[in-house]
Tab-separated table of C-alpha atoms in Angstrom:
chain	number	residue	atom	x	y	z
A	1	MET	CA	-35.860	-9.511	-33.304
A	2	ALA	CA	-38.553	-12.458	-33.004
A	3	PRO	CA	-38.083	-15.582	-30.330
A	4	ILE	CA	-35.765	-18.341	-32.154
A	5	ARG	CA	-38.032	-20.828	-32.759
A	6	PRO	CA	-39.936	-22.391	-35.684
A	7	PRO	CA	-43.164	-21.058	-36.652
A	8	GLY	CA	-46.189	-22.465	-34.539
A	9	ARG	CA	-43.866	-23.644	-31.723
A	10	GLN	CA	-44.938	-22.693	-28.284
A	11	PRO	CA	-42.122	-20.555	-26.456
A	12	HIS	CA	-42.396	-22.704	-22.848
A	13	ARG	CA	-42.361	-26.373	-22.249
A	14	PRO	CA	-45.071	-27.323	-19.769
A	15	ALA	CA	-44.000	-29.077	-16.587
A	16	ARG	CA	-43.355	-32.906	-16.793
A	17	GLU	CA	-46.614	-33.172	-14.259
A	18	ASP	CA	-48.497	-31.186	-16.584
A	19	VAL	CA	-47.662	-33.731	-19.653
A	20	SER	CA	-48.652	-36.770	-17.067
A	21	THR	CA	-51.948	-35.013	-16.175
A	22	ILE	CA	-53.099	-34.411	-19.892
A	23	ALA	CA	-51.808	-37.999	-20.601
A	24	ALA	CA	-54.200	-39.579	-17.852
A	25	GLN	CA	-57.127	-38.121	-18.434
A	26	PRO	CA	-59.914	-40.149	-19.166
A	27	ARG	CA	-61.158	-40.877	-22.872
A	28	PRO	CA	-64.659	-39.590	-23.810
A	29	ALA	CA	-67.018	-41.965	-25.119
A	30	THR	CA	-67.542	-40.221	-28.150
A	31	GLY	CA	-64.851	-38.822	-30.291
A	32	SER	CA	-63.211	-35.311	-29.199
A	33	SER	CA	-60.867	-33.429	-31.904
A	34	SER	CA	-60.029	-31.360	-28.257
A	35	THR	CA	-58.963	-34.459	-26.284
A	36	SER	CA	-57.064	-36.092	-29.495
A	37	SER	CA	-55.173	-32.781	-29.642
A	38	ARG	CA	-54.112	-32.620	-25.932
A	39	ARG	CA	-53.379	-36.533	-26.225
A	40	SER	CA	-51.275	-35.596	-29.165
A	41	GLU	CA	-49.374	-32.545	-27.261
A	42	ALA	CA	-49.140	-34.823	-24.003
A	43	ALA	CA	-47.458	-37.961	-26.567
A	44	ARG	CA	-44.798	-34.976	-28.397
A	45	LEU	CA	-44.067	-33.813	-25.030
A	46	ALA	CA	-43.403	-37.214	-23.598
A	47	VAL	CA	-40.999	-37.712	-26.502
A	48	LEU	CA	-39.004	-34.330	-26.048
A	49	ASN	CA	-38.678	-35.037	-22.424
A	50	ALA	CA	-37.677	-38.699	-22.965
A	51	ALA	CA	-34.861	-37.741	-25.771
A	52	ASP	CA	-33.428	-35.040	-23.239
A	53	ASP	CA	-33.349	-37.280	-20.317
A	54	LEU	CA	-31.310	-40.474	-22.385
A	55	LEU	CA	-29.181	-37.900	-23.919
A	56	MET	CA	-28.145	-36.808	-20.485
A	57	GLU	CA	-27.900	-40.485	-19.524
A	58	HIS	CA	-26.453	-42.165	-22.028
A	59	GLY	CA	-24.943	-39.679	-24.558
A	60	PHE	CA	-25.760	-38.944	-28.065
A	61	GLU	CA	-24.373	-42.230	-30.155
A	62	ALA	CA	-26.529	-44.530	-27.613
A	63	LEU	CA	-29.738	-42.681	-28.041
A	64	THR	CA	-32.192	-44.530	-30.331
A	65	ILE	CA	-35.730	-43.771	-31.711
A	66	GLU	CA	-36.289	-47.329	-30.008
A	67	GLY	CA	-35.193	-45.962	-26.428
A	68	ILE	CA	-36.941	-42.756	-26.894
A	69	ALA	CA	-40.495	-44.446	-28.001
A	70	ALA	CA	-39.996	-46.955	-24.744
A	71	ALA	CA	-38.938	-44.200	-22.524
A	72	ALA	CA	-41.975	-41.858	-23.330
A	73	GLY	CA	-44.327	-44.818	-23.699
A	74	VAL	CA	-45.099	-44.166	-27.736
A	75	ALA	CA	-44.987	-46.201	-30.583
A	76	LYS	CA	-41.957	-45.930	-32.827
A	77	GLN	CA	-44.186	-44.895	-35.774
A	78	THR	CA	-45.525	-41.788	-33.450
A	79	ILE	CA	-42.279	-40.774	-33.261
A	80	TYR	CA	-41.500	-41.015	-37.183
A	81	ARG	CA	-44.937	-39.269	-37.953
A	82	TRP	CA	-43.086	-36.163	-36.161
A	83	TRP	CA	-39.515	-36.457	-36.978
A	84	LYS	CA	-37.220	-37.920	-39.230
A	85	SER	CA	-34.651	-38.810	-36.778
A	86	LYS	CA	-32.892	-38.648	-33.474
A	87	VAL	CA	-31.317	-35.309	-34.838
A	88	ASP	CA	-34.621	-33.776	-35.568
A	89	ILE	CA	-35.853	-34.583	-32.120
A	90	LEU	CA	-33.325	-33.159	-30.337
A	91	PHE	CA	-33.340	-29.863	-32.376
A	92	ASP	CA	-36.689	-29.264	-31.698
A	93	ASN	CA	-35.553	-29.606	-27.919
A	94	LEU	CA	-32.682	-26.963	-28.173
A	95	VAL	CA	-34.998	-24.268	-29.990
A	96	LEU	CA	-37.646	-24.739	-27.492
A	97	ASP	CA	-35.530	-24.806	-24.849
A	98	ALA	CA	-33.231	-21.994	-25.766
A	99	THR	CA	-35.666	-19.357	-26.125
A	100	PRO	CA	-36.214	-18.877	-22.750
A	101	ALA	CA	-32.912	-19.486	-21.469
A	102	LEU	CA	-31.115	-16.911	-23.831
A	103	ALA	CA	-33.310	-14.298	-23.562
A	104	TRP	CA	-32.202	-10.837	-23.551
A	105	PRO	CA	-33.853	-7.656	-22.030
A	106	GLU	CA	-36.255	-6.076	-24.163
A	107	ALA	CA	-34.151	-3.136	-25.156
A	108	PRO	CA	-30.474	-3.962	-23.846
A	109	SER	CA	-28.469	-1.104	-23.909
A	110	THR	CA	-25.393	-1.390	-21.093
A	111	PRO	CA	-22.280	-3.368	-20.808
A	112	ALA	CA	-24.124	-4.856	-17.827
A	113	ASP	CA	-26.692	-6.139	-20.354
A	114	LEU	CA	-23.963	-8.133	-22.277
A	115	ARG	CA	-21.919	-9.261	-18.877
A	116	ALA	CA	-25.390	-10.830	-17.825
A	117	TYR	CA	-26.121	-12.402	-21.451
A	118	VAL	CA	-22.660	-14.016	-21.222
A	119	HIS	CA	-23.364	-15.338	-17.631
A	120	ARG	CA	-26.727	-16.985	-19.197
A	121	PHE	CA	-25.185	-18.390	-22.194
A	122	ALA	CA	-22.347	-19.969	-20.071
A	123	VAL	CA	-25.316	-21.429	-17.447
A	124	PHE	CA	-27.301	-22.719	-20.666
A	125	LEU	CA	-24.277	-24.382	-22.309
A	126	GLY	CA	-22.444	-25.957	-19.241
A	127	GLU	CA	-25.321	-26.610	-16.787
A	128	GLU	CA	-29.089	-27.073	-18.829
A	129	PRO	CA	-30.265	-30.128	-20.467
A	130	ALA	CA	-30.727	-28.265	-24.048
A	131	GLY	CA	-26.646	-26.635	-23.664
A	132	ARG	CA	-26.178	-30.544	-23.942
A	133	VAL	CA	-27.919	-31.178	-26.649
A	134	LEU	CA	-26.030	-28.229	-28.442
A	135	GLN	CA	-22.956	-29.621	-27.557
A	136	ALA	CA	-24.068	-33.344	-29.035
A	137	LEU	CA	-25.430	-31.332	-32.149
A	138	LEU	CA	-22.311	-29.428	-32.702
A	139	GLY	CA	-20.345	-32.438	-32.682
A	140	HIS	CA	-22.213	-34.410	-34.774
A	141	ALA	CA	-22.292	-31.763	-37.362
A	142	GLN	CA	-18.543	-32.336	-37.839
A	143	LEU	CA	-19.568	-35.050	-39.494
A	144	ASP	CA	-23.076	-34.825	-40.650
A	145	ALA	CA	-24.022	-32.097	-43.372
A	146	ARG	CA	-27.360	-32.291	-42.817
A	147	THR	CA	-27.099	-31.851	-39.017
A	148	ALA	CA	-24.935	-28.680	-39.948
A	149	GLU	CA	-27.294	-27.352	-42.145
A	150	LEU	CA	-30.180	-27.677	-39.748
A	151	LEU	CA	-28.107	-26.323	-37.054
A	152	HIS	CA	-26.954	-23.451	-38.650
A	153	THR	CA	-30.091	-22.231	-40.899
A	154	GLY	CA	-32.658	-23.185	-37.665
A	155	PHE	CA	-31.119	-21.871	-34.785
A	156	LEU	CA	-27.058	-20.747	-35.210
A	157	ASP	CA	-27.474	-18.001	-37.565
A	158	GLU	CA	-30.457	-16.147	-36.236
A	159	LEU	CA	-28.921	-16.403	-32.856
A	160	ARG	CA	-25.665	-14.831	-33.973
A	161	THR	CA	-27.418	-12.188	-35.863
A	162	ARG	CA	-29.650	-11.152	-32.834
A	163	ASP	CA	-26.470	-11.248	-30.248
A	164	VAL	CA	-24.380	-9.251	-32.302
A	165	ALA	CA	-27.109	-6.514	-32.682
A	166	HIS	CA	-27.556	-6.701	-29.184
A	167	THR	CA	-23.836	-6.360	-28.293
A	168	ARG	CA	-23.373	-3.658	-30.785
A	169	ALA	CA	-26.385	-1.659	-28.635
A	170	CYS	CA	-24.936	-2.537	-25.272
A	171	LEU	CA	-21.114	-1.128	-26.455
A	172	ALA	CA	-22.430	1.404	-28.755
A	173	VAL	CA	-19.725	0.241	-31.623
A	174	SER	CA	-19.991	-1.092	-35.318
A	175	ALA	CA	-21.979	-4.373	-36.212
A	176	ASP	CA	-18.262	-5.606	-36.820
A	177	GLU	CA	-16.792	-4.499	-33.816
A	178	ALA	CA	-19.515	-6.091	-32.271
A	179	ALA	CA	-19.154	-9.492	-33.707
A	180	VAL	CA	-15.385	-9.286	-32.716
A	181	VAL	CA	-16.431	-8.671	-29.083
A	182	LEU	CA	-18.871	-11.323	-29.167
A	183	ASP	CA	-16.953	-13.948	-30.866
A	184	THR	CA	-14.017	-13.410	-28.424
A	185	LEU	CA	-16.311	-13.545	-24.983
A	186	LEU	CA	-18.419	-16.563	-26.450
A	187	ALA	CA	-15.448	-18.902	-27.952
A	188	PRO	CA	-13.624	-19.603	-24.893
A	189	LEU	CA	-16.852	-20.777	-23.646
A	190	TYR	CA	-16.983	-23.430	-26.471
A	191	HIS	CA	-13.780	-24.174	-25.942
A	192	ARG	CA	-13.888	-25.133	-22.419
A	193	ALA	CA	-17.171	-26.911	-22.965
A	194	LEU	CA	-16.500	-28.941	-26.019
A	195	VAL	CA	-12.515	-29.533	-25.866
A	196	LEU	CA	-11.329	-29.442	-22.521
A	197	ARG	CA	-14.462	-30.714	-21.004
A	198	ARG	CA	-14.100	-28.466	-17.933
A	199	PRO	CA	-17.191	-26.581	-16.173
A	200	LEU	CA	-17.862	-23.059	-16.790
A	201	ASP	CA	-17.820	-21.446	-13.526
A	202	ARG	CA	-19.075	-18.110	-12.444
A	203	ALA	CA	-15.597	-17.223	-11.761
A	204	PHE	CA	-14.057	-18.245	-15.333
A	205	VAL	CA	-16.759	-16.310	-16.922
A	206	ASP	CA	-15.872	-13.063	-14.688
A	207	ALA	CA	-12.489	-13.267	-15.324
A	208	LEU	CA	-13.387	-13.458	-19.282
A	209	LEU	CA	-15.479	-10.595	-19.092
A	210	ASP	CA	-13.283	-8.519	-16.740
A	211	GLN	CA	-10.236	-8.835	-19.264
A	212	HIS	CA	-12.522	-8.255	-22.554
A	213	LEU	CA	-15.099	-5.736	-20.945
A	214	LYS	CA	-15.130	-2.511	-19.411
A	215	GLY	CA	-17.931	-1.008	-17.686
């Protein structure tokens, strides 16, 4: 299945020092579409990084376009050329960062591959900035239909379809059985992170896997 990202998006985000290097390049005396494109990409990445940082520091409710613009060093008008709202910025962050973080082996085929994926998912949801973004969007989606639609049609539905298919390959079971197993393994992670607000430590994930998986 294709990586989980919108068409045209790059699968990996450049390091932040690379963004600074691009932004600091001297402007040529004559117009250059290549340099302009690189500067636009630097500004876009600065906005994405600033949104991540501010969400981690202040939370979803306190996150504003004005704050993101100030932290990224761009004008609000620049942000609104690319995104409609802070939800859209965070969604782009989620999709961009989830691609490498939630990757499977090219051809998963054993229960060990599924165990490794569940551990990666726990680290992603509980520790990584993009996991915090997912938590924030899931919470907001309970109150906002547009966010719910964007999250499901643009990310969660495709993620689940892929994960059910790989779970089926790992366990040699039917699609319905694979879906039940996947829900049984991932639902406690969401509950622990979103409801209990407790860490998804390795011991907890191992105990969960040992209880529901053989091999």
